[in-house]
Structures are given as C-alpha cells and as structure tokens.
mmCIF file of C-alpha atoms in Angstrom:
data_model
loop_
_atom_site.group_PDB
_atom_site.id
_atom_site.type_symbol
_atom_site.label_atom_id
_atom_site.label_comp_id
_atom_site.label_asym_id
_atom_site.label_seq_id
_atom_site.Cartn_x
_atom_site.Cartn_y
_atom_site.Cartn_z
ATOM 1 C CA UNK A 822 45.896 36.423 -78.870
ATOM 2 C CA UNK A 823 48.012 37.420 -75.861
ATOM 3 C CA UNK A 824 50.719 35.072 -74.708
ATOM 4 C CA UNK A 825 50.091 33.114 -71.532
ATOM 5 C CA UNK A 826 52.230 33.787 -68.478
ATOM 6 C CA UNK A 827 53.086 31.641 -65.465
ATOM 7 C CA UNK A 828 54.496 33.259 -62.344
ATOM 8 C CA UNK A 829 56.419 30.891 -60.071
ATOM 9 C CA UNK A 830 56.619 32.199 -56.515
ATOM 10 C CA UNK A 831 59.449 30.501 -54.599
ATOM 11 C CA UNK A 832 60.041 32.861 -51.664
ATOM 12 C CA UNK A 833 58.516 32.856 -48.194
ATOM 13 C CA UNK A 834 56.162 35.790 -47.604
ATOM 14 C CA UNK A 835 58.462 37.662 -45.222
ATOM 15 C CA UNK A 836 61.882 36.915 -46.729
ATOM 16 C CA UNK A 837 61.885 39.968 -48.996
ATOM 17 C CA UNK A 838 59.790 41.676 -51.659
ATOM 18 C CA UNK A 839 59.609 38.737 -54.101
ATOM 19 C CA UNK A 840 56.369 37.247 -52.758
ATOM 20 C CA UNK A 841 54.533 40.572 -52.958
ATOM 21 C CA UNK A 842 55.980 41.318 -56.408
ATOM 22 C CA UNK A 843 54.803 37.947 -57.724
ATOM 23 C CA UNK A 844 51.273 38.631 -56.508
ATOM 24 C CA UNK A 845 51.351 42.158 -57.946
ATOM 25 C CA UNK A 846 52.329 40.827 -61.376
ATOM 26 C CA UNK A 847 49.579 38.207 -61.312
ATOM 27 C CA UNK A 848 46.915 40.712 -60.220
ATOM 28 C CA UNK A 849 48.023 43.225 -62.860
ATOM 29 C CA UNK A 850 47.859 40.541 -65.540
ATOM 30 C CA UNK A 851 44.417 39.539 -64.350
ATOM 31 C CA UNK A 852 43.240 43.149 -64.511
ATOM 32 C CA UNK A 853 44.141 43.140 -68.219
ATOM 33 C CA UNK A 854 42.525 39.736 -68.833
ATOM 34 C CA UNK A 855 45.818 38.062 -69.692
ATOM 35 C CA UNK A 856 45.955 34.269 -69.516
ATOM 36 C CA UNK A 857 48.004 33.962 -66.346
ATOM 37 C CA UNK A 858 48.782 31.301 -63.771
ATOM 38 C CA UNK A 859 50.507 31.260 -60.391
ATOM 39 C CA UNK A 860 52.574 28.392 -58.976
ATOM 40 C CA UNK A 861 53.745 28.280 -55.362
ATOM 41 C CA UNK A 862 56.919 26.238 -55.113
ATOM 42 C CA UNK A 863 59.628 25.626 -52.500
ATOM 43 C CA UNK A 864 59.391 28.212 -49.656
ATOM 44 C CA UNK A 865 56.699 30.035 -51.645
ATOM 45 C CA UNK A 866 54.178 27.571 -50.182
ATOM 46 C CA UNK A 867 54.514 29.416 -46.859
ATOM 47 C CA UNK A 868 52.476 32.232 -48.438
ATOM 48 C CA UNK A 869 49.487 29.897 -48.248
ATOM 49 C CA UNK A 870 49.933 28.899 -44.606
ATOM 50 C CA UNK A 871 46.835 29.717 -42.536
ATOM 51 C CA UNK A 872 46.833 32.118 -39.576
ATOM 52 C CA UNK A 873 49.890 34.181 -40.436
ATOM 53 C CA UNK A 874 50.696 37.152 -38.231
ATOM 54 C CA UNK A 875 52.232 39.801 -40.477
ATOM 55 C CA UNK A 876 52.307 42.414 -37.717
ATOM 56 C CA UNK A 877 54.662 40.237 -35.676
ATOM 57 C CA UNK A 878 57.329 40.800 -38.329
ATOM 58 C CA UNK A 879 56.199 44.356 -39.129
ATOM 59 C CA UNK A 880 55.033 43.506 -42.648
ATOM 60 C CA UNK A 881 51.842 43.934 -44.625
ATOM 61 C CA UNK A 882 49.605 40.895 -44.775
ATOM 62 C CA UNK A 883 49.500 39.187 -48.192
ATOM 63 C CA UNK A 884 46.285 37.270 -47.515
ATOM 64 C CA UNK A 885 44.053 40.025 -48.935
ATOM 65 C CA UNK A 886 46.036 39.917 -52.196
ATOM 66 C CA UNK A 887 45.690 36.141 -52.298
ATOM 67 C CA UNK A 888 41.946 36.318 -51.748
ATOM 68 C CA UNK A 889 41.659 38.869 -54.575
ATOM 69 C CA UNK A 890 42.990 36.407 -57.162
ATOM 70 C CA UNK A 891 39.488 35.126 -57.924
ATOM 71 C CA UNK A 892 38.147 38.663 -58.294
ATOM 72 C CA UNK A 893 40.753 39.272 -60.997
ATOM 73 C CA UNK A 894 39.849 36.087 -62.855
ATOM 74 C CA UNK A 895 42.930 34.147 -61.805
ATOM 75 C CA UNK A 896 41.793 30.540 -61.703
ATOM 76 C CA UNK A 897 45.025 28.729 -62.500
ATOM 77 C CA UNK A 898 46.625 28.710 -59.054
ATOM 78 C CA UNK A 899 48.902 25.776 -58.296
ATOM 79 C CA UNK A 900 50.885 24.569 -55.309
ATOM 80 C CA UNK A 901 53.548 21.898 -55.227
ATOM 81 C CA UNK A 902 52.193 19.364 -52.748
ATOM 82 C CA UNK A 903 55.667 17.934 -52.222
ATOM 83 C CA UNK A 904 57.030 21.383 -51.270
ATOM 84 C CA UNK A 905 54.152 21.891 -48.837
ATOM 85 C CA UNK A 906 54.579 18.503 -47.191
ATOM 86 C CA UNK A 907 58.362 18.957 -46.894
ATOM 87 C CA UNK A 908 57.679 22.153 -44.925
ATOM 88 C CA UNK A 909 55.104 20.617 -42.604
ATOM 89 C CA UNK A 910 52.059 22.026 -44.411
ATOM 90 C CA UNK A 911 49.088 19.917 -45.414
ATOM 91 C CA UNK A 912 48.145 20.916 -48.999
ATOM 92 C CA UNK A 913 44.407 20.497 -48.373
ATOM 93 C CA UNK A 914 44.562 22.858 -45.365
ATOM 94 C CA UNK A 915 46.161 25.789 -47.180
ATOM 95 C CA UNK A 916 44.418 29.152 -47.127
ATOM 96 C CA UNK A 917 43.410 29.494 -50.763
ATOM 97 C CA UNK A 918 40.571 27.914 -52.670
ATOM 98 C CA UNK A 919 40.466 26.813 -55.425
ATOM 99 C CA UNK A 920 44.013 25.554 -55.436
ATOM 100 C CA UNK A 921 45.388 22.860 -57.735
ATOM 101 C CA UNK A 922 47.774 20.625 -55.794
ATOM 102 C CA UNK A 923 50.522 19.176 -57.985
ATOM 103 C CA UNK A 924 53.031 16.420 -57.404
ATOM 104 C CA UNK A 925 56.618 17.395 -58.260
ATOM 105 C CA UNK A 926 56.540 15.329 -61.456
ATOM 106 C CA UNK A 927 53.482 17.275 -62.727
ATOM 107 C CA UNK A 928 55.135 20.678 -62.533
ATOM 108 C CA UNK A 929 57.044 20.501 -65.820
ATOM 109 C CA UNK A 930 53.810 19.696 -67.677
ATOM 110 C CA UNK A 931 52.143 22.778 -66.174
ATOM 111 C CA UNK A 932 55.122 24.973 -67.049
ATOM 112 C CA UNK A 933 55.006 23.707 -70.633
ATOM 113 C CA UNK A 934 51.409 24.984 -70.995
ATOM 114 C CA UNK A 935 52.538 28.601 -70.716
ATOM 115 C CA UNK A 936 54.301 30.730 -73.329
ATOM 116 C CA UNK A 937 56.357 32.691 -70.800
ATOM 117 C CA UNK A 938 57.486 31.918 -67.251
ATOM 118 C CA UNK A 939 58.783 34.303 -64.576
ATOM 119 C CA UNK A 940 60.299 32.953 -61.362
ATOM 120 C CA UNK A 941 60.510 35.166 -58.291
#
C-alpha cells in the first residue's frame, strides 16, 4: 500500500513558485491515485481567496489548478480557519468546495494521519 502524503501550502499565491509547486505535487499524486491531502496554512490561505486577478501581477491564475483537485480524486483539502480569519478571509466564503475548515488545535491531528508531510 502506498504511503499517504500531506502537502502543507504556506505561501501566498504570488509570493514565489511555492504555491504552484504545492498544487503540482498534489495533482501529480492524484494522477497516480496516491493517498494525498492538501492543507492551506498561514499565507497559503490567500490561494483560496475569491476574485483574484493574476494578470494584475503578471502571473498565471492558480484557480484552474484548484478546481482540478476534485477531478484528480483529491478530497482531503483542509484550510486553517484561524489563518484565514487572521488575514481577513471568511473560511466559508473561500473559493474551493469541498473544503474542511480546521481550528489551529486540530491541525496536528490531521498531520498525524499522514505517513509523510511536505511543507512549501
């Protein structure tokens, strides 16, 4: 049985390549039917903000990659509700569904469910 993998995405979508790389890893894992999860934490929650304008910062839009998660069988997608609220985002209004909203104290339990964890 393949080992499970959790990707923790902690970077804002336009602060560098980390956000895109995290999504690429998750989508690749999903393409190979690996048990994989994705957690948006800290500034990574900005990837889920609605109505982003990627062209304004001359970047590619990540929303298509986010919407493809379900097509690749990625169902374990989490967001830290505390991180979202601290950045002025309402967790229930984020642009991805389904999305499991976690309180900060729940995150360690989710991390413990996975065999390997990569933070970007």
